[in-house]
């Protein structure tokens, strides 16, 4: 059941685009992490293909080839934690509109590389969103061009394929995926205030939504199938972030280099269904997943939302089956307390839903 709008008659409320959002975010600018050992994080991310761009006493910045001055910010802290992310908006007026939302900061000068102005927000699940405007871009970094492939046309004559055996150059930060307990309120906050459009929603057999893949509303300009995805979990947590590479050989070479350097593989290589990316997932030293990908779908604002049943088989067109470890929550006493609290508090979280998900994904 993977055709678009395959389940039009479902009665359950699905995440939907808002007719007049507060602003329309334009770009995923950066992610924000806390790490007890920023240098160890940088070692993983450098092997993964990012480049350290700025370094301060307790803050480390990494970038991709794209002209964004940084796309990954690490603050030294006692515990490893994902704090949130930055979204670029279109104007100072957009920042003024966001500054009027409940819990928003006033408009502030940005102290990070590239400068500009920002408004800090908290989403209903407690993730930080830094809405930024006026950041000064950096010079793009060079990267190898996509390989010339001898497919139907055979354009490569008297020449071989020898991509360098080195960490694959990351072109840009692509998307971030989070799990939340307050699923509907969190999805609705991003569609209402930041203009996200659900590209595809995955649902349980009873129709209740479990994952929303959401894209930016860039009008007629194409946007990644998803820049943000929100999954129903039992607590707010980071699922993974994804980074675009130049071609499938870069994804494959990334796997070779990451393996040889001893990093922990999570899942891949395969091709997703929703978003169509060729993917490969790696875990950082704290078990947080980072995805290499290429060849993702691009949609303009006109495409309607698709609805599909969720299952492990619905995650990839080909490639190894998604391992059970991929979706296994980190079990601890603190997390168990959060589970019990969220089962009581969240209107979206029920024991039945959790059992269905656990049966489905092991
Ligand atoms: Fe992804």
CSV table of C-alpha atoms and ligand atoms in Angstrom, one decimal:
chain,number,residue,atom,x,y,z
A,1,UNK,CA,0.0,0.0,0.0
A,2,UNK,CA,2.6,2.5,-1.1
A,3,UNK,CA,0.9,4.5,-3.8
A,4,UNK,CA,0.3,8.2,-3.0
A,5,UNK,CA,-3.0,8.8,-1.1
A,6,UNK,CA,-3.7,5.1,-0.9
A,7,UNK,CA,-5.8,5.5,2.2
A,8,UNK,CA,-8.0,8.5,1.6
A,9,UNK,CA,-10.9,7.3,3.8
A,10,UNK,CA,-9.0,7.1,7.1
A,11,UNK,CA,-11.0,8.8,9.7
A,12,UNK,CA,-8.0,9.6,12.0
A,13,UNK,CA,-6.6,13.1,12.0
A,14,UNK,CA,-3.4,13.3,10.0
A,15,UNK,CA,-0.7,16.0,10.2
A,16,UNK,CA,-1.7,18.5,7.5
A,17,UNK,CA,-0.3,21.7,5.9
A,18,UNK,CA,-1.5,25.0,7.5
A,19,UNK,CA,-3.3,27.4,5.2
A,20,UNK,CA,-1.5,30.5,6.6
A,21,UNK,CA,1.6,29.6,8.6
A,22,UNK,CA,3.3,32.2,10.8
A,23,UNK,CA,6.4,31.9,8.6
A,24,UNK,CA,7.8,29.5,5.9
A,25,UNK,CA,11.2,28.3,6.9
A,26,UNK,CA,13.6,28.2,4.0
A,27,UNK,CA,16.5,26.0,5.0
A,28,UNK,CA,17.8,23.6,7.7
A,29,UNK,CA,20.8,25.6,8.8
A,30,UNK,CA,22.4,23.6,11.6
A,31,UNK,CA,22.0,21.0,14.4
A,32,UNK,CA,22.9,21.6,18.0
A,33,UNK,CA,24.4,18.9,20.2
A,34,UNK,CA,25.9,18.7,23.7
A,35,UNK,CA,28.8,16.2,24.0
A,36,UNK,CA,31.1,15.3,26.9
A,37,UNK,CA,34.0,15.0,24.5
A,38,UNK,CA,33.7,17.3,21.5
A,39,UNK,CA,37.0,16.2,20.1
A,40,UNK,CA,35.8,12.6,19.9
A,41,UNK,CA,32.7,13.8,18.2
A,42,UNK,CA,34.8,15.7,15.7
A,43,UNK,CA,36.9,12.5,15.1
A,44,UNK,CA,33.7,10.6,14.1
A,45,UNK,CA,32.3,13.5,12.1
A,46,UNK,CA,35.6,14.1,10.2
A,47,UNK,CA,35.7,10.4,9.2
A,48,UNK,CA,32.0,10.8,8.3
A,49,UNK,CA,32.9,13.6,5.9
A,50,UNK,CA,32.4,16.9,7.7
A,51,UNK,CA,35.1,19.5,8.3
A,52,UNK,CA,35.9,21.4,11.5
A,53,UNK,CA,35.3,25.1,10.6
A,54,UNK,CA,35.7,26.9,13.9
A,55,UNK,CA,36.9,26.0,17.3
A,56,UNK,CA,36.3,27.8,20.7
A,57,UNK,CA,37.1,26.7,24.2
A,58,UNK,CA,33.8,24.8,24.7
A,59,UNK,CA,32.2,25.0,21.3
A,60,UNK,CA,33.1,23.2,18.1
A,61,UNK,CA,31.6,23.9,14.7
A,62,UNK,CA,31.7,21.6,11.6
A,63,UNK,CA,30.6,22.3,8.1
A,64,UNK,CA,29.8,20.7,4.7
A,65,UNK,CA,30.8,21.8,1.2
A,66,UNK,CA,27.7,24.1,1.0
A,67,UNK,CA,28.3,27.8,1.9
A,68,UNK,CA,26.7,27.6,5.3
A,69,UNK,CA,29.5,28.7,7.8
A,70,UNK,CA,28.6,25.6,9.9
A,71,UNK,CA,25.9,22.9,10.0
A,72,UNK,CA,26.8,21.1,13.2
A,73,UNK,CA,27.5,22.8,16.5
A,74,UNK,CA,28.8,20.9,19.6
A,75,UNK,CA,28.8,22.4,23.1
A,76,UNK,CA,30.9,20.7,25.8
A,77,UNK,CA,28.6,19.3,28.5
A,78,UNK,CA,28.5,16.5,31.1
A,79,UNK,CA,25.9,14.5,29.2
A,80,UNK,CA,25.5,13.7,25.5
A,81,UNK,CA,22.3,15.4,24.3
A,82,UNK,CA,20.6,16.6,21.1
A,83,UNK,CA,19.3,20.1,21.8
A,84,UNK,CA,17.6,21.1,18.5
A,85,UNK,CA,18.3,22.9,15.3
A,86,UNK,CA,18.5,26.1,13.3
A,87,UNK,CA,16.1,27.1,10.5
A,88,UNK,CA,16.7,30.0,8.2
A,89,UNK,CA,13.7,32.3,7.6
A,90,UNK,CA,13.1,34.9,4.8
A,91,UNK,CA,13.2,38.2,6.5
A,92,UNK,CA,13.5,40.3,9.7
A,93,UNK,CA,9.7,40.5,9.6
A,94,UNK,CA,9.6,36.7,9.8
A,95,UNK,CA,11.8,37.0,13.0
A,96,UNK,CA,9.4,39.6,14.4
A,97,UNK,CA,6.4,37.3,13.8
A,98,UNK,CA,8.1,34.4,15.5
A,99,UNK,CA,9.2,36.6,18.4
A,100,UNK,CA,5.5,37.1,19.3
A,101,UNK,CA,4.9,33.3,19.8
A,102,UNK,CA,4.6,32.1,23.4
A,103,UNK,CA,7.9,31.2,24.9
A,104,UNK,CA,9.9,32.9,22.1
A,105,UNK,CA,13.0,35.0,22.8
A,106,UNK,CA,13.3,38.5,21.6
A,107,UNK,CA,15.4,39.1,18.4
A,108,UNK,CA,19.0,38.6,19.3
A,109,UNK,CA,22.4,39.0,17.6
A,110,UNK,CA,23.9,35.6,16.8
A,111,UNK,CA,27.3,35.0,18.4
A,112,UNK,CA,28.2,32.0,16.2
A,113,UNK,CA,30.1,32.0,12.9
A,114,UNK,CA,28.3,33.8,10.1
A,115,UNK,CA,26.5,36.1,12.6
A,116,UNK,CA,23.0,37.4,11.8
A,117,UNK,CA,20.0,37.6,14.0
A,118,UNK,CA,17.9,34.9,15.6
A,119,UNK,CA,14.8,34.1,17.7
A,120,UNK,CA,15.0,31.1,20.0
A,121,UNK,CA,11.9,29.0,20.2
A,122,UNK,CA,10.9,25.7,22.0
A,123,UNK,CA,8.7,23.3,20.3
A,124,UNK,CA,5.9,21.4,22.3
A,125,UNK,CA,8.3,18.5,22.9
A,126,UNK,CA,11.1,20.7,24.3
A,127,UNK,CA,13.4,20.8,21.2
A,128,UNK,CA,15.1,24.2,20.6
A,129,UNK,CA,14.5,25.9,17.3
A,130,UNK,CA,16.8,28.8,16.4
A,131,UNK,CA,15.1,30.8,13.6
A,132,UNK,CA,17.9,32.7,11.9
A,133,UNK,CA,18.1,35.5,9.4
A,134,UNK,CA,21.0,37.5,7.8
A,135,UNK,CA,23.8,34.9,8.3
A,136,UNK,CA,26.8,35.7,6.2
A,137,UNK,CA,27.7,32.7,4.0
A,138,UNK,CA,31.2,31.2,3.7
A,139,UNK,CA,33.0,30.2,0.6
A,140,UNK,CA,31.8,26.8,-0.5
A,141,UNK,CA,34.4,24.0,-0.2
A,142,UNK,CA,35.5,22.0,-3.3
A,143,UNK,CA,34.3,18.5,-3.8
A,144,UNK,CA,34.7,15.9,-6.5
A,145,UNK,CA,32.0,15.9,-9.2
A,146,UNK,CA,29.5,13.0,-9.5
A,147,UNK,CA,31.1,10.0,-11.3
A,148,UNK,CA,30.4,9.6,-15.0
A,149,UNK,CA,28.4,6.4,-15.2
A,150,UNK,CA,28.4,3.9,-18.0
A,151,UNK,CA,24.7,3.3,-17.9
A,152,UNK,CA,22.5,3.2,-21.0
A,153,UNK,CA,24.5,5.8,-22.9
A,154,UNK,CA,28.0,4.6,-22.1
A,155,UNK,CA,29.7,8.0,-22.0
A,156,UNK,CA,32.9,6.9,-20.3
A,157,UNK,CA,35.4,5.5,-22.8
A,158,UNK,CA,39.1,4.8,-22.2
A,159,UNK,CA,38.6,6.0,-18.6
A,160,UNK,CA,38.2,4.2,-15.3
A,161,UNK,CA,36.2,4.7,-12.0
A,162,UNK,CA,38.7,5.4,-9.2
A,163,UNK,CA,36.9,7.6,-6.5
A,164,UNK,CA,39.5,8.4,-3.7
A,165,UNK,CA,39.7,6.1,-0.7
A,166,UNK,CA,38.9,8.8,1.8
A,167,UNK,CA,36.0,10.1,3.9
A,168,UNK,CA,33.2,11.2,1.4
A,169,UNK,CA,32.8,14.9,1.1
A,170,UNK,CA,29.4,15.9,2.6
A,171,UNK,CA,27.6,18.4,0.3
A,172,UNK,CA,25.1,19.6,2.9
A,173,UNK,CA,23.0,18.8,5.9
A,174,UNK,CA,19.8,17.3,4.6
A,175,UNK,CA,17.3,16.4,7.3
A,176,UNK,CA,16.8,15.6,11.0
A,177,UNK,CA,14.4,13.1,12.5
A,178,UNK,CA,13.0,13.2,16.1
A,179,UNK,CA,10.8,11.0,18.2
A,180,UNK,CA,8.3,12.6,20.4
A,181,UNK,CA,5.5,11.6,22.8
A,182,UNK,CA,3.3,14.6,22.0
A,183,UNK,CA,3.1,13.7,18.3
A,184,UNK,CA,0.1,15.7,17.1
A,185,UNK,CA,0.9,18.9,19.0
A,186,UNK,CA,4.5,18.8,17.8
A,187,UNK,CA,3.6,18.1,14.1
A,188,UNK,CA,1.0,20.9,14.2
A,189,UNK,CA,3.4,23.4,15.7
A,190,UNK,CA,5.9,22.9,12.8
A,191,UNK,CA,3.1,23.1,10.1
A,192,UNK,CA,1.4,26.1,11.7
A,193,UNK,CA,4.4,28.2,12.7
A,194,UNK,CA,7.2,27.2,10.3
A,195,UNK,CA,5.2,26.2,7.2
A,196,UNK,CA,6.3,22.6,7.0
A,197,UNK,CA,4.2,20.5,4.5
A,198,UNK,CA,3.7,16.8,5.4
A,199,UNK,CA,5.0,15.0,2.2
A,200,UNK,CA,4.1,11.5,3.4
A,201,UNK,CA,2.5,10.1,6.6
A,202,UNK,CA,2.9,6.5,7.9
A,203,UNK,CA,0.0,5.1,9.9
A,204,UNK,CA,-0.7,2.0,12.0
A,205,UNK,CA,-3.4,-0.4,10.8
A,206,UNK,CA,-6.0,1.6,12.8
A,207,UNK,CA,-5.1,4.8,10.9
A,208,UNK,CA,-3.2,6.5,13.8
A,209,UNK,CA,-0.2,8.4,12.4
A,210,UNK,CA,3.2,7.3,13.5
A,211,UNK,CA,5.7,9.2,11.3
A,212,UNK,CA,5.3,12.5,9.4
A,213,UNK,CA,7.9,13.2,6.7
A,214,UNK,CA,7.8,17.0,6.2
A,215,UNK,CA,9.3,19.3,3.6
A,216,UNK,CA,9.9,23.0,3.5
A,217,UNK,CA,7.3,25.1,1.6
A,218,UNK,CA,9.5,26.8,-1.0
A,219,UNK,CA,6.6,27.4,-3.4
A,220,UNK,CA,7.6,26.5,-7.0
A,221,UNK,CA,11.2,25.8,-6.0
A,222,UNK,CA,11.9,22.1,-5.3
A,223,UNK,CA,12.4,21.1,-1.7
A,224,UNK,CA,13.8,17.8,-0.2
A,225,UNK,CA,11.0,15.3,0.4
A,226,UNK,CA,11.7,15.8,4.1
A,227,UNK,CA,13.8,18.3,6.0
A,228,UNK,CA,12.2,17.3,9.3
A,229,UNK,CA,10.5,14.0,10.2
A,230,UNK,CA,8.7,13.4,13.4
A,231,UNK,CA,8.0,9.9,14.7
A,232,UNK,CA,5.7,8.7,17.5
A,233,UNK,CA,7.9,7.6,20.4
A,234,UNK,CA,7.5,7.3,24.1
A,235,UNK,CA,9.7,10.3,24.9
A,236,UNK,CA,11.3,13.2,23.1
A,237,UNK,CA,14.6,12.0,21.6
A,238,UNK,CA,16.9,12.3,18.6
A,239,UNK,CA,16.5,9.6,15.9
A,240,UNK,CA,19.0,10.6,13.3
A,241,UNK,CA,20.3,13.3,11.0
A,242,UNK,CA,21.2,12.9,7.3
A,243,UNK,CA,23.9,14.4,5.1
A,244,UNK,CA,23.9,14.5,1.3
A,245,UNK,CA,26.8,13.0,-0.7
A,246,UNK,CA,27.6,13.5,-4.4
A,247,UNK,CA,26.7,10.0,-5.6
A,248,UNK,CA,26.2,6.3,-4.7
A,249,UNK,CA,29.9,5.6,-4.9
A,250,UNK,CA,30.5,8.2,-2.2
A,251,UNK,CA,27.9,6.3,0.0
A,252,UNK,CA,29.8,3.1,-0.7
A,253,UNK,CA,33.2,4.6,-0.1
A,254,UNK,CA,31.8,6.1,3.1
A,255,UNK,CA,30.9,2.7,4.2
A,256,UNK,CA,34.4,1.3,3.5
A,257,UNK,CA,36.2,4.2,5.3
A,258,UNK,CA,33.9,4.2,8.3
A,259,UNK,CA,34.3,0.4,8.7
A,260,UNK,CA,38.0,0.5,8.3
A,261,UNK,CA,38.2,3.2,11.0
A,262,UNK,CA,36.2,1.1,13.4
A,263,UNK,CA,32.9,3.0,13.6
A,264,UNK,CA,29.6,1.3,14.4
A,265,UNK,CA,27.4,0.6,11.5
A,266,UNK,CA,23.6,1.0,12.0
A,267,UNK,CA,21.8,0.1,8.7
A,268,UNK,CA,22.5,0.1,5.0
A,269,UNK,CA,23.2,0.3,2.2
A,270,UNK,CA,19.7,0.4,0.7
A,271,UNK,CA,17.2,2.7,-1.0
A,272,UNK,CA,14.3,4.2,1.0
A,273,UNK,CA,10.8,4.2,-0.2
A,274,UNK,CA,9.5,7.5,1.2
A,275,UNK,CA,12.1,10.1,0.0
A,276,UNK,CA,13.8,7.5,-2.3
A,277,UNK,CA,17.3,8.2,-0.9
A,278,UNK,CA,20.2,5.6,-1.3
A,279,UNK,CA,21.2,5.5,2.4
A,280,UNK,CA,23.8,4.2,4.9
A,281,UNK,CA,23.5,4.8,8.7
A,282,UNK,CA,26.4,5.1,11.2
A,283,UNK,CA,26.4,5.5,15.0
A,284,UNK,CA,28.5,8.2,16.6
A,285,UNK,CA,30.4,7.4,19.9
A,286,UNK,CA,27.1,8.1,21.9
A,287,UNK,CA,25.0,5.8,19.7
A,288,UNK,CA,23.3,8.6,17.8
A,289,UNK,CA,22.7,7.7,14.1
A,290,UNK,CA,24.0,9.8,11.2
A,291,UNK,CA,22.9,9.0,7.6
A,292,UNK,CA,24.9,9.3,4.4
A,293,UNK,CA,22.5,9.6,1.4
A,294,UNK,CA,22.2,10.6,-2.2
A,295,UNK,CA,19.5,10.8,-4.9
A,296,UNK,CA,16.6,11.9,-2.7
A,297,UNK,CA,13.2,13.1,-4.0
A,298,UNK,CA,12.5,16.8,-4.5
A,299,UNK,CA,8.9,18.1,-4.4
A,300,UNK,CA,7.5,21.5,-5.0
A,301,UNK,CA,4.7,22.8,-2.8
A,302,UNK,CA,1.9,21.4,-5.1
A,303,UNK,CA,2.1,17.7,-4.2
A,304,UNK,CA,-0.6,16.5,-1.8
A,305,UNK,CA,0.3,14.5,1.3
A,306,UNK,CA,0.6,10.7,0.8
A,307,UNK,CA,-0.7,8.3,3.5
A,308,UNK,CA,0.9,4.8,3.9
A,309,UNK,CA,0.9,1.9,6.3
A,310,UNK,CA,4.0,1.6,8.4
A,311,UNK,CA,6.1,-1.6,8.7
A,312,UNK,CA,9.7,-2.6,8.6
A,313,UNK,CA,9.2,-3.6,4.9
A,314,UNK,CA,7.9,-0.1,4.2
A,315,UNK,CA,11.3,1.4,5.0
A,316,UNK,CA,13.4,0.4,2.0
A,317,UNK,CA,12.9,-0.8,-1.6
A,318,UNK,CA,16.1,-2.9,-1.4
A,319,UNK,CA,19.0,-3.4,0.9
A,320,UNK,CA,19.3,-5.4,4.2
A,321,UNK,CA,16.1,-5.5,6.4
A,322,UNK,CA,16.1,-2.8,9.0
A,323,UNK,CA,17.8,-4.3,12.1
A,324,UNK,CA,15.8,-4.4,15.3
A,325,UNK,CA,18.5,-2.4,17.0
A,326,UNK,CA,17.7,0.5,14.7
A,327,UNK,CA,14.5,1.5,16.5
A,328,UNK,CA,15.3,0.1,19.9
A,329,UNK,CA,14.9,2.8,22.6
A,330,UNK,CA,17.7,3.3,25.1
A,331,UNK,CA,16.4,1.6,28.2
A,332,UNK,CA,17.1,3.2,31.6
A,333,UNK,CA,15.3,3.9,34.8
A,334,UNK,CA,15.0,7.6,33.8
A,335,UNK,CA,13.5,6.6,30.4
A,336,UNK,CA,11.1,4.2,32.1
A,337,UNK,CA,9.9,7.0,34.3
A,338,UNK,CA,9.4,9.2,31.2
A,339,UNK,CA,7.5,6.4,29.5
A,340,UNK,CA,5.1,6.1,32.4
A,341,UNK,CA,4.6,9.9,32.7
A,342,UNK,CA,4.1,10.3,29.0
A,343,UNK,CA,1.6,7.4,28.9
A,344,UNK,CA,-0.5,9.3,31.4
A,345,UNK,CA,0.0,12.8,29.8
A,346,UNK,CA,0.2,12.5,26.1
A,347,UNK,CA,-3.1,12.1,24.2
A,348,UNK,CA,-1.2,10.4,21.3
A,349,UNK,CA,0.6,7.7,23.4
A,350,UNK,CA,-1.3,4.6,24.4
A,351,UNK,CA,-0.1,1.2,25.6
A,352,UNK,CA,-1.9,-0.5,22.6
A,353,UNK,CA,0.0,1.7,20.2
A,354,UNK,CA,3.3,1.0,21.9
A,355,UNK,CA,2.7,-2.8,21.9
A,356,UNK,CA,1.7,-2.6,18.1
A,357,UNK,CA,4.9,-0.7,17.3
A,358,UNK,CA,7.1,-3.0,19.4
A,359,UNK,CA,5.6,-6.1,17.8
A,360,UNK,CA,6.1,-4.6,14.4
A,361,UNK,CA,9.7,-3.5,14.9
A,362,UNK,CA,10.8,-6.1,17.4
B,1,LIG,FE1,16.8,9.8,7.1
